[in-house]
Amino acid sequence: NLAAERRHLNDQARSTLHLRQSSSEQCRAYGYLLSYMWADDVSVREVLGIHKGSIGNWMRCSNILNYSVNVTSVLPYHLSLTSGGYQALVYRFTRTYSNNLTFATVKGGGHTAPEYRPKECLAMLDRWMSGSPL
């Protein structure tokens, strides 16, 4: 039962962080801990097709990045997508360009705006998806 598993995960995280039930969802570390617990769960790894022993524990952030290509600009990718009729939203500052390309800023969002400003990001995305001004 998915609801029971989620409840167990929440209880386990609260216990590990020594948090009261009302404060745990407001703590950023709580979300990080949940991601580790979820990603390292045996049943989750099984569903994702991760074979036991094939990789180590999941890491939220890693300094081990084995890139084979260094992308210096994503503009060609945006141009390719928008020229094909797709809309593109890059949040940094609000400005609309040709081919359905829009740049928008989420003030105070940092480099992971949905994490630090989730309500504002959702509002921006909702307005953008509906064609409303950002």
Backbone as JSON Lines, residues from 0, in Angstrom:
{"i":0,"aa":"N","n":[0.85,-1.18,0.0],"ca":[0.0,0.0,0.0],"c":[0.89,1.24,0.0]}
{"i":1,"aa":"L","n":[0.76,2.07,-1.03],"ca":[1.59,3.24,-1.22],"c":[1.43,4.25,-0.08]}
{"i":2,"aa":"A","n":[0.2,4.46,0.36],"ca":[-0.05,5.42,1.44],"c":[0.64,4.97,2.73]}
{"i":3,"aa":"A","n":[0.58,3.69,3.01],"ca":[1.23,3.17,4.22],"c":[2.75,3.31,4.13]}
{"i":4,"aa":"E","n":[3.32,3.05,2.94],"ca":[4.76,3.19,2.76],"c":[5.2,4.64,2.94]}
{"i":5,"aa":"R","n":[4.39,5.57,2.41],"ca":[4.73,6.99,2.54],"c":[4.65,7.41,4.01]}
{"i":6,"aa":"R","n":[3.63,6.96,4.71],"ca":[3.48,7.28,6.13],"c":[4.69,6.75,6.91]}
{"i":7,"aa":"H","n":[5.12,5.51,6.58],"ca":[6.28,4.92,7.25],"c":[7.53,5.74,6.98]}
{"i":8,"aa":"L","n":[7.72,6.19,5.75],"ca":[8.87,6.99,5.38],"c":[8.86,8.32,6.14]}
{"i":9,"aa":"N","n":[7.7,8.96,6.23],"ca":[7.58,10.21,6.99],"c":[7.91,9.99,8.46]}
{"i":10,"aa":"D","n":[7.37,8.93,9.04],"ca":[7.63,8.63,10.45],"c":[9.12,8.36,10.69]}
{"i":11,"aa":"Q","n":[9.72,7.61,9.78],"ca":[11.14,7.27,9.89],"c":[12.0,8.53,9.79]}
{"i":12,"aa":"A","n":[11.66,9.42,8.88],"ca":[12.42,10.66,8.71],"c":[12.27,11.55,9.94]}
{"i":13,"aa":"R","n":[11.07,11.7,10.45],"ca":[10.85,12.51,11.65],"c":[11.67,11.97,12.82]}
{"i":14,"aa":"S","n":[11.68,10.67,12.96],"ca":[12.41,10.04,14.05],"c":[13.91,10.29,13.89]}
{"i":15,"aa":"T","n":[14.41,10.15,12.67],"ca":[15.84,10.34,12.42],"c":[16.25,11.79,12.68]}
{"i":16,"aa":"L","n":[15.41,12.73,12.27],"ca":[15.73,14.15,12.46],"c":[15.29,14.69,13.81]}
{"i":17,"aa":"H","n":[14.58,13.87,14.6],"ca":[14.06,14.27,15.91],"c":[13.18,15.51,15.78]}
{"i":18,"aa":"L","n":[12.26,15.48,14.83],"ca":[11.37,16.62,14.58],"c":[9.96,16.31,15.05]}
{"i":19,"aa":"R","n":[9.27,17.37,15.44],"ca":[7.85,17.24,15.73],"c":[7.13,17.08,14.41]}
{"i":20,"aa":"Q","n":[5.96,16.5,14.44],"ca":[5.21,16.25,13.21],"c":[4.92,17.54,12.47]}
{"i":21,"aa":"S","n":[4.55,18.61,13.18],"ca":[4.16,19.85,12.52],"c":[5.34,20.58,11.89]}
{"i":22,"aa":"S","n":[6.55,20.39,12.41],"ca":[7.68,21.16,11.89],"c":[8.47,20.42,10.81]}
{"i":23,"aa":"S","n":[8.3,19.12,10.7],"ca":[9.18,18.35,9.82],"c":[9.06,18.73,8.36]}
{"i":24,"aa":"E","n":[7.85,19.01,7.88],"ca":[7.69,19.33,6.47],"c":[8.26,20.7,6.12]}
{"i":25,"aa":"Q","n":[8.51,21.54,7.12],"ca":[9.04,22.87,6.87],"c":[10.57,22.89,6.85]}
{"i":26,"aa":"C","n":[11.18,21.81,7.25],"ca":[12.64,21.75,7.36],"c":[13.24,21.25,6.05]}
{"i":27,"aa":"R","n":[14.15,22.02,5.46],"ca":[14.77,21.63,4.19],"c":[15.51,20.31,4.32]}
{"i":28,"aa":"A","n":[16.16,20.09,5.46],"ca":[16.9,18.84,5.67],"c":[15.96,17.64,5.64]}
{"i":29,"aa":"Y","n":[14.73,17.86,6.05],"ca":[13.74,16.78,6.03],"c":[13.52,16.27,4.6]}
{"i":30,"aa":"G","n":[13.37,17.18,3.66],"ca":[13.19,16.8,2.25],"c":[14.4,16.09,1.7]}
{"i":31,"aa":"Y","n":[15.58,16.58,2.07],"ca":[16.81,15.93,1.62],"c":[16.9,14.51,2.17]}
{"i":32,"aa":"L","n":[16.58,14.36,3.44],"ca":[16.63,13.04,4.06],"c":[15.63,12.1,3.39]}
{"i":33,"aa":"L","n":[14.43,12.6,3.12],"ca":[13.44,11.76,2.43],"c":[13.95,11.29,1.08]}
{"i":34,"aa":"S","n":[14.66,12.16,0.35],"ca":[15.16,11.76,-0.97],"c":[16.17,10.63,-0.85]}
{"i":35,"aa":"Y","n":[17.03,10.69,0.17],"ca":[18.0,9.61,0.38],"c":[17.29,8.31,0.76]}
{"i":36,"aa":"M","n":[16.34,8.43,1.68],"ca":[15.65,7.24,2.15],"c":[14.86,6.59,1.02]}
{"i":37,"aa":"W","n":[14.2,7.42,0.2],"ca":[13.4,6.9,-0.9],"c":[14.29,6.25,-1.95]}
{"i":38,"aa":"A","n":[15.35,6.95,-2.35],"ca":[16.19,6.46,-3.44],"c":[16.99,5.21,-3.06]}
{"i":39,"aa":"D","n":[17.25,5.03,-1.78],"ca":[17.98,3.85,-1.34],"c":[17.07,2.71,-0.89]}
{"i":40,"aa":"D","n":[15.77,2.92,-0.95],"ca":[14.83,1.88,-0.56],"c":[14.89,0.71,-1.55]}
{"i":41,"aa":"V","n":[14.94,-0.49,-1.02],"ca":[15.08,-1.69,-1.85],"c":[13.94,-1.81,-2.87]}
{"i":42,"aa":"S","n":[12.71,-1.56,-2.44],"ca":[11.58,-1.71,-3.37],"c":[11.61,-0.65,-4.47]}
{"i":43,"aa":"V","n":[12.05,0.55,-4.14],"ca":[12.16,1.62,-5.15],"c":[13.22,1.25,-6.17]}
{"i":44,"aa":"R","n":[14.38,0.81,-5.7],"ca":[15.46,0.42,-6.61],"c":[15.03,-0.74,-7.5]}
{"i":45,"aa":"E","n":[14.25,-1.64,-6.94],"ca":[13.77,-2.78,-7.72],"c":[12.85,-2.31,-8.85]}
{"i":46,"aa":"V","n":[11.93,-1.4,-8.53],"ca":[11.0,-0.87,-9.53],"c":[11.76,-0.09,-10.61]}
{"i":47,"aa":"L","n":[12.82,0.6,-10.22],"ca":[13.61,1.37,-11.17],"c":[14.57,0.5,-11.98]}
{"i":48,"aa":"G","n":[14.65,-0.77,-11.64],"ca":[15.49,-1.69,-12.39],"c":[16.96,-1.6,-12.01]}
{"i":49,"aa":"I","n":[17.24,-1.13,-10.8],"ca":[18.61,-1.05,-10.33],"c":[18.96,-2.39,-9.67]}
{"i":50,"aa":"H","n":[19.89,-3.09,-10.26],"ca":[20.27,-4.41,-9.76],"c":[21.12,-4.28,-8.5]}
{"i":51,"aa":"K","n":[20.82,-5.1,-7.52],"ca":[21.52,-5.07,-6.25],"c":[23.03,-5.2,-6.47]}
{"i":52,"aa":"G","n":[23.79,-4.28,-5.86],"ca":[25.24,-4.3,-5.97],"c":[25.8,-3.62,-7.21]}
{"i":53,"aa":"S","n":[24.91,-3.17,-8.14],"ca":[25.42,-2.55,-9.37],"c":[25.9,-1.12,-9.14]}
{"i":54,"aa":"I","n":[25.3,-0.42,-8.19],"ca":[25.73,0.94,-7.84],"c":[25.62,1.09,-6.33]}
{"i":55,"aa":"G","n":[26.3,2.08,-5.81],"ca":[26.27,2.32,-4.37],"c":[25.03,3.09,-3.96]}
{"i":56,"aa":"N","n":[25.07,3.64,-2.77],"ca":[23.97,4.43,-2.27],"c":[23.79,5.69,-3.12]}
{"i":57,"aa":"W","n":[22.55,6.15,-3.2],"ca":[22.23,7.34,-3.97],"c":[22.81,8.56,-3.28]}
{"i":58,"aa":"M","n":[23.31,9.52,-4.07],"ca":[23.83,10.77,-3.55],"c":[23.08,11.92,-4.2]}
{"i":59,"aa":"R","n":[22.55,12.83,-3.39],"ca":[21.81,13.97,-3.91],"c":[22.74,14.88,-4.72]}
{"i":60,"aa":"C","n":[23.91,15.14,-4.24],"ca":[24.89,15.97,-4.94],"c":[26.18,15.19,-5.02]}
{"i":61,"aa":"S","n":[26.85,15.3,-6.14],"ca":[28.1,14.57,-6.31],"c":[29.08,15.44,-7.06]}
{"i":62,"aa":"N","n":[30.33,15.36,-6.67],"ca":[31.39,16.08,-7.37],"c":[32.02,15.22,-8.46]}
{"i":63,"aa":"I","n":[31.51,14.0,-8.6],"ca":[32.04,13.08,-9.62],"c":[31.18,13.21,-10.86]}
{"i":64,"aa":"L","n":[31.6,14.06,-11.77],"ca":[30.84,14.3,-12.99],"c":[31.7,13.91,-14.19]}
{"i":65,"aa":"N","n":[31.35,12.84,-14.84],"ca":[32.12,12.35,-15.97],"c":[31.51,12.83,-17.3]}
{"i":66,"aa":"Y","n":[31.64,14.13,-17.54],"ca":[31.1,14.68,-18.78],"c":[32.06,14.42,-19.93]}
{"i":67,"aa":"S","n":[31.51,14.13,-21.09],"ca":[32.36,13.94,-22.27],"c":[32.3,15.16,-23.18]}
{"i":68,"aa":"V","n":[31.34,16.08,-22.92],"ca":[31.19,17.28,-23.73],"c":[30.97,18.46,-22.79]}
{"i":69,"aa":"N","n":[31.58,19.58,-23.09],"ca":[31.38,20.78,-22.32],"c":[30.46,21.72,-23.11]}
{"i":70,"aa":"V","n":[29.25,21.92,-22.64],"ca":[28.29,22.77,-23.32],"c":[28.5,24.2,-22.84]}
{"i":71,"aa":"T","n":[28.94,25.07,-23.72],"ca":[29.21,26.45,-23.34],"c":[28.0,27.35,-23.49]}
{"i":72,"aa":"S","n":[27.03,26.94,-24.3],"ca":[25.81,27.71,-24.49],"c":[24.66,26.77,-24.83]}
{"i":73,"aa":"V","n":[23.5,27.02,-24.22],"ca":[22.32,26.2,-24.52],"c":[21.42,26.87,-25.56]}
{"i":74,"aa":"L","n":[21.82,28.04,-26.02],"ca":[20.98,28.75,-26.99],"c":[20.7,27.94,-28.26]}
{"i":75,"aa":"P","n":[21.67,27.22,-28.82],"ca":[21.35,26.41,-30.0],"c":[20.27,25.35,-29.71]}
{"i":76,"aa":"Y","n":[20.27,24.81,-28.5],"ca":[19.25,23.82,-28.14],"c":[17.86,24.47,-28.07]}
{"i":77,"aa":"H","n":[17.82,25.66,-27.44],"ca":[16.55,26.4,-27.37],"c":[16.06,26.77,-28.77]}
{"i":78,"aa":"L","n":[16.96,27.24,-29.6],"ca":[16.59,27.61,-30.97],"c":[16.03,26.42,-31.72]}
{"i":79,"aa":"S","n":[16.67,25.27,-31.56],"ca":[16.21,24.06,-32.23],"c":[14.8,23.69,-31.78]}
{"i":80,"aa":"L","n":[14.56,23.74,-30.48],"ca":[13.24,23.38,-29.94],"c":[12.17,24.4,-30.33]}
{"i":81,"aa":"T","n":[12.48,25.69,-30.15],"ca":[11.47,26.7,-30.44],"c":[11.2,26.83,-31.93]}
{"i":82,"aa":"S","n":[12.2,26.59,-32.76],"ca":[11.98,26.61,-34.22],"c":[11.08,25.46,-34.65]}
{"i":83,"aa":"G","n":[11.07,24.41,-33.85],"ca":[10.2,23.27,-34.13],"c":[8.79,23.44,-33.59]}
{"i":84,"aa":"G","n":[8.5,24.62,-33.02],"ca":[7.15,24.9,-32.54],"c":[6.96,24.7,-31.05]}
{"i":85,"aa":"Y","n":[8.0,24.28,-30.35],"ca":[7.9,24.09,-28.91],"c":[8.11,25.41,-28.19]}
{"i":86,"aa":"Q","n":[7.47,25.58,-27.03],"ca":[7.71,26.75,-26.2],"c":[8.87,26.44,-25.28]}
{"i":87,"aa":"A","n":[9.64,27.45,-24.93],"ca":[10.74,27.28,-23.99],"c":[10.67,28.37,-22.94]}
{"i":88,"aa":"L","n":[10.83,27.98,-21.69],"ca":[10.84,28.92,-20.58],"c":[12.16,28.77,-19.85]}
{"i":89,"aa":"V","n":[12.92,29.85,-19.76],"ca":[14.16,29.89,-19.01],"c":[13.97,30.96,-17.96]}
{"i":90,"aa":"Y","n":[13.98,30.57,-16.69],"ca":[13.73,31.6,-15.69],"c":[15.01,32.25,-15.23]}
{"i":91,"aa":"R","n":[15.12,33.52,-15.57],"ca":[16.23,34.38,-15.15],"c":[15.74,35.82,-15.08]}
{"i":92,"aa":"F","n":[15.12,36.29,-16.1],"ca":[14.49,37.6,-16.14],"c":[13.36,37.51,-17.14]}
{"i":93,"aa":"T","n":[12.35,38.38,-17.03],"ca":[11.2,38.28,-17.91],"c":[11.45,39.04,-19.19]}
{"i":94,"aa":"R","n":[11.48,38.3,-20.27],"ca":[11.65,38.88,-21.59],"c":[11.25,37.82,-22.6]}
{"i":95,"aa":"T","n":[10.51,38.21,-23.6],"ca":[10.05,37.27,-24.62],"c":[10.82,37.51,-25.9]}
{"i":96,"aa":"Y","n":[11.26,36.43,-26.51],"ca":[12.0,36.49,-27.76],"c":[11.17,35.81,-28.85]}
{"i":97,"aa":"S","n":[11.71,35.8,-30.04],"ca":[11.02,35.13,-31.14],"c":[10.97,33.63,-30.89]}
{"i":98,"aa":"N","n":[10.17,32.95,-31.65],"ca":[10.06,31.49,-31.59],"c":[9.6,30.96,-30.24]}
{"i":99,"aa":"N","n":[8.74,31.7,-29.53],"ca":[8.17,31.22,-28.26],"c":[9.2,31.02,-27.16]}
{"i":100,"aa":"L","n":[10.27,31.78,-27.15],"ca":[11.29,31.66,-26.1],"c":[11.07,32.77,-25.08]}
{"i":101,"aa":"T","n":[10.87,32.41,-23.82],"ca":[10.65,33.38,-22.75],"c":[11.66,33.17,-21.64]}
{"i":102,"aa":"F","n":[12.27,34.25,-21.19],"ca":[13.15,34.23,-20.02],"c":[12.37,34.88,-18.87]}
{"i":103,"aa":"A","n":[12.43,34.3,-17.68],"ca":[11.74,34.87,-16.53],"c":[12.59,34.7,-15.27]}
{"i":104,"aa":"T","n":[12.46,35.64,-14.33],"ca":[13.2,35.6,-13.07],"c":[12.28,35.23,-11.92]}
{"i":105,"aa":"V","n":[12.78,34.42,-11.01],"ca":[12.11,34.18,-9.74],"c":[13.03,34.79,-8.68]}
{"i":106,"aa":"K","n":[12.65,35.96,-8.19],"ca":[13.5,36.7,-7.25],"c":[13.74,35.88,-5.99]}
{"i":107,"aa":"G","n":[14.99,35.8,-5.59],"ca":[15.35,35.07,-4.37],"c":[15.36,33.56,-4.53]}
{"i":108,"aa":"G","n":[15.24,33.09,-5.78],"ca":[15.16,31.66,-6.01],"c":[16.49,30.95,-6.07]}
{"i":109,"aa":"G","n":[17.56,31.66,-6.27],"ca":[18.86,31.02,-6.39],"c":[18.93,30.11,-7.6]}
{"i":110,"aa":"H","n":[19.88,29.19,-7.6],"ca":[20.04,28.32,-8.76],"c":[19.09,27.13,-8.74]}
{"i":111,"aa":"T","n":[18.37,26.95,-7.66],"ca":[17.34,25.91,-7.61],"c":[16.04,26.55,-7.14]}
{"i":112,"aa":"A","n":[15.53,27.46,-7.96],"ca":[14.35,28.25,-7.59],"c":[13.16,27.41,-7.12]}
{"i":113,"aa":"P","n":[12.82,26.29,-7.77],"ca":[11.67,25.52,-7.28],"c":[11.85,25.01,-5.85]}
{"i":114,"aa":"E","n":[13.08,24.84,-5.42],"ca":[13.34,24.39,-4.05],"c":[13.13,25.53,-3.06]}
{"i":115,"aa":"Y","n":[13.63,26.73,-3.38],"ca":[13.59,27.84,-2.46],"c":[12.34,28.72,-2.59]}
{"i":116,"aa":"R","n":[11.72,28.71,-3.75],"ca":[10.52,29.51,-4.0],"c":[9.48,28.66,-4.73]}
{"i":117,"aa":"P","n":[9.01,27.58,-4.12],"ca":[8.11,26.67,-4.83],"c":[6.77,27.31,-5.24]}
{"i":118,"aa":"K","n":[6.19,28.13,-4.38],"ca":[4.9,28.75,-4.72],"c":[5.05,29.71,-5.89]}
{"i":119,"aa":"E","n":[6.11,30.49,-5.85],"ca":[6.34,31.47,-6.92],"c":[6.63,30.76,-8.25]}
{"i":120,"aa":"C","n":[7.4,29.67,-8.19],"ca":[7.72,28.92,-9.41],"c":[6.48,28.27,-10.0]}
{"i":121,"aa":"L","n":[5.63,27.72,-9.14],"ca":[4.41,27.11,-9.64],"c":[3.49,28.16,-10.25]}
{"i":122,"aa":"A","n":[3.4,29.33,-9.62],"ca":[2.58,30.41,-10.17],"c":[3.12,30.85,-11.52]}
{"i":123,"aa":"M","n":[4.46,30.97,-11.64],"ca":[5.07,31.34,-12.91],"c":[4.77,30.3,-13.98]}
{"i":124,"aa":"L","n":[4.94,29.04,-13.64],"ca":[4.7,27.97,-14.6],"c":[3.23,27.93,-15.02]}
{"i":125,"aa":"D","n":[2.32,28.08,-14.07],"ca":[0.89,28.1,-14.4],"c":[0.56,29.24,-15.35]}
{"i":126,"aa":"R","n":[1.1,30.44,-15.07],"ca":[0.83,31.58,-15.96],"c":[1.43,31.35,-17.34]}
{"i":127,"aa":"W","n":[2.65,30.82,-17.37],"ca":[3.31,30.58,-18.65],"c":[2.55,29.54,-19.47]}
{"i":128,"aa":"M","n":[2.13,28.45,-18.81],"ca":[1.4,27.38,-19.52],"c":[0.06,27.87,-20.05]}
{"i":129,"aa":"S","n":[-0.57,28.82,-19.34],"ca":[-1.88,29.31,-19.78],"c":[-1.76,30.47,-20.76]}
{"i":130,"aa":"G","n":[-0.52,30.92,-21.02],"ca":[-0.33,32.03,-21.96],"c":[-0.54,33.39,-21.33]}
{"i":131,"aa":"S","n":[-0.65,33.44,-20.0],"ca":[-0.84,34.71,-19.29],"c":[0.5,35.42,-19.13]}
{"i":132,"aa":"P","n":[0.47,36.73,-18.91],"ca":[1.73,37.45,-18.68],"c":[2.41,36.95,-17.41]}
{"i":133,"aa":"L","n":[3.72,36.87,-17.45],"ca":[4.46,36.43,-16.27],"c":[4.61,37.55,-15.29]}
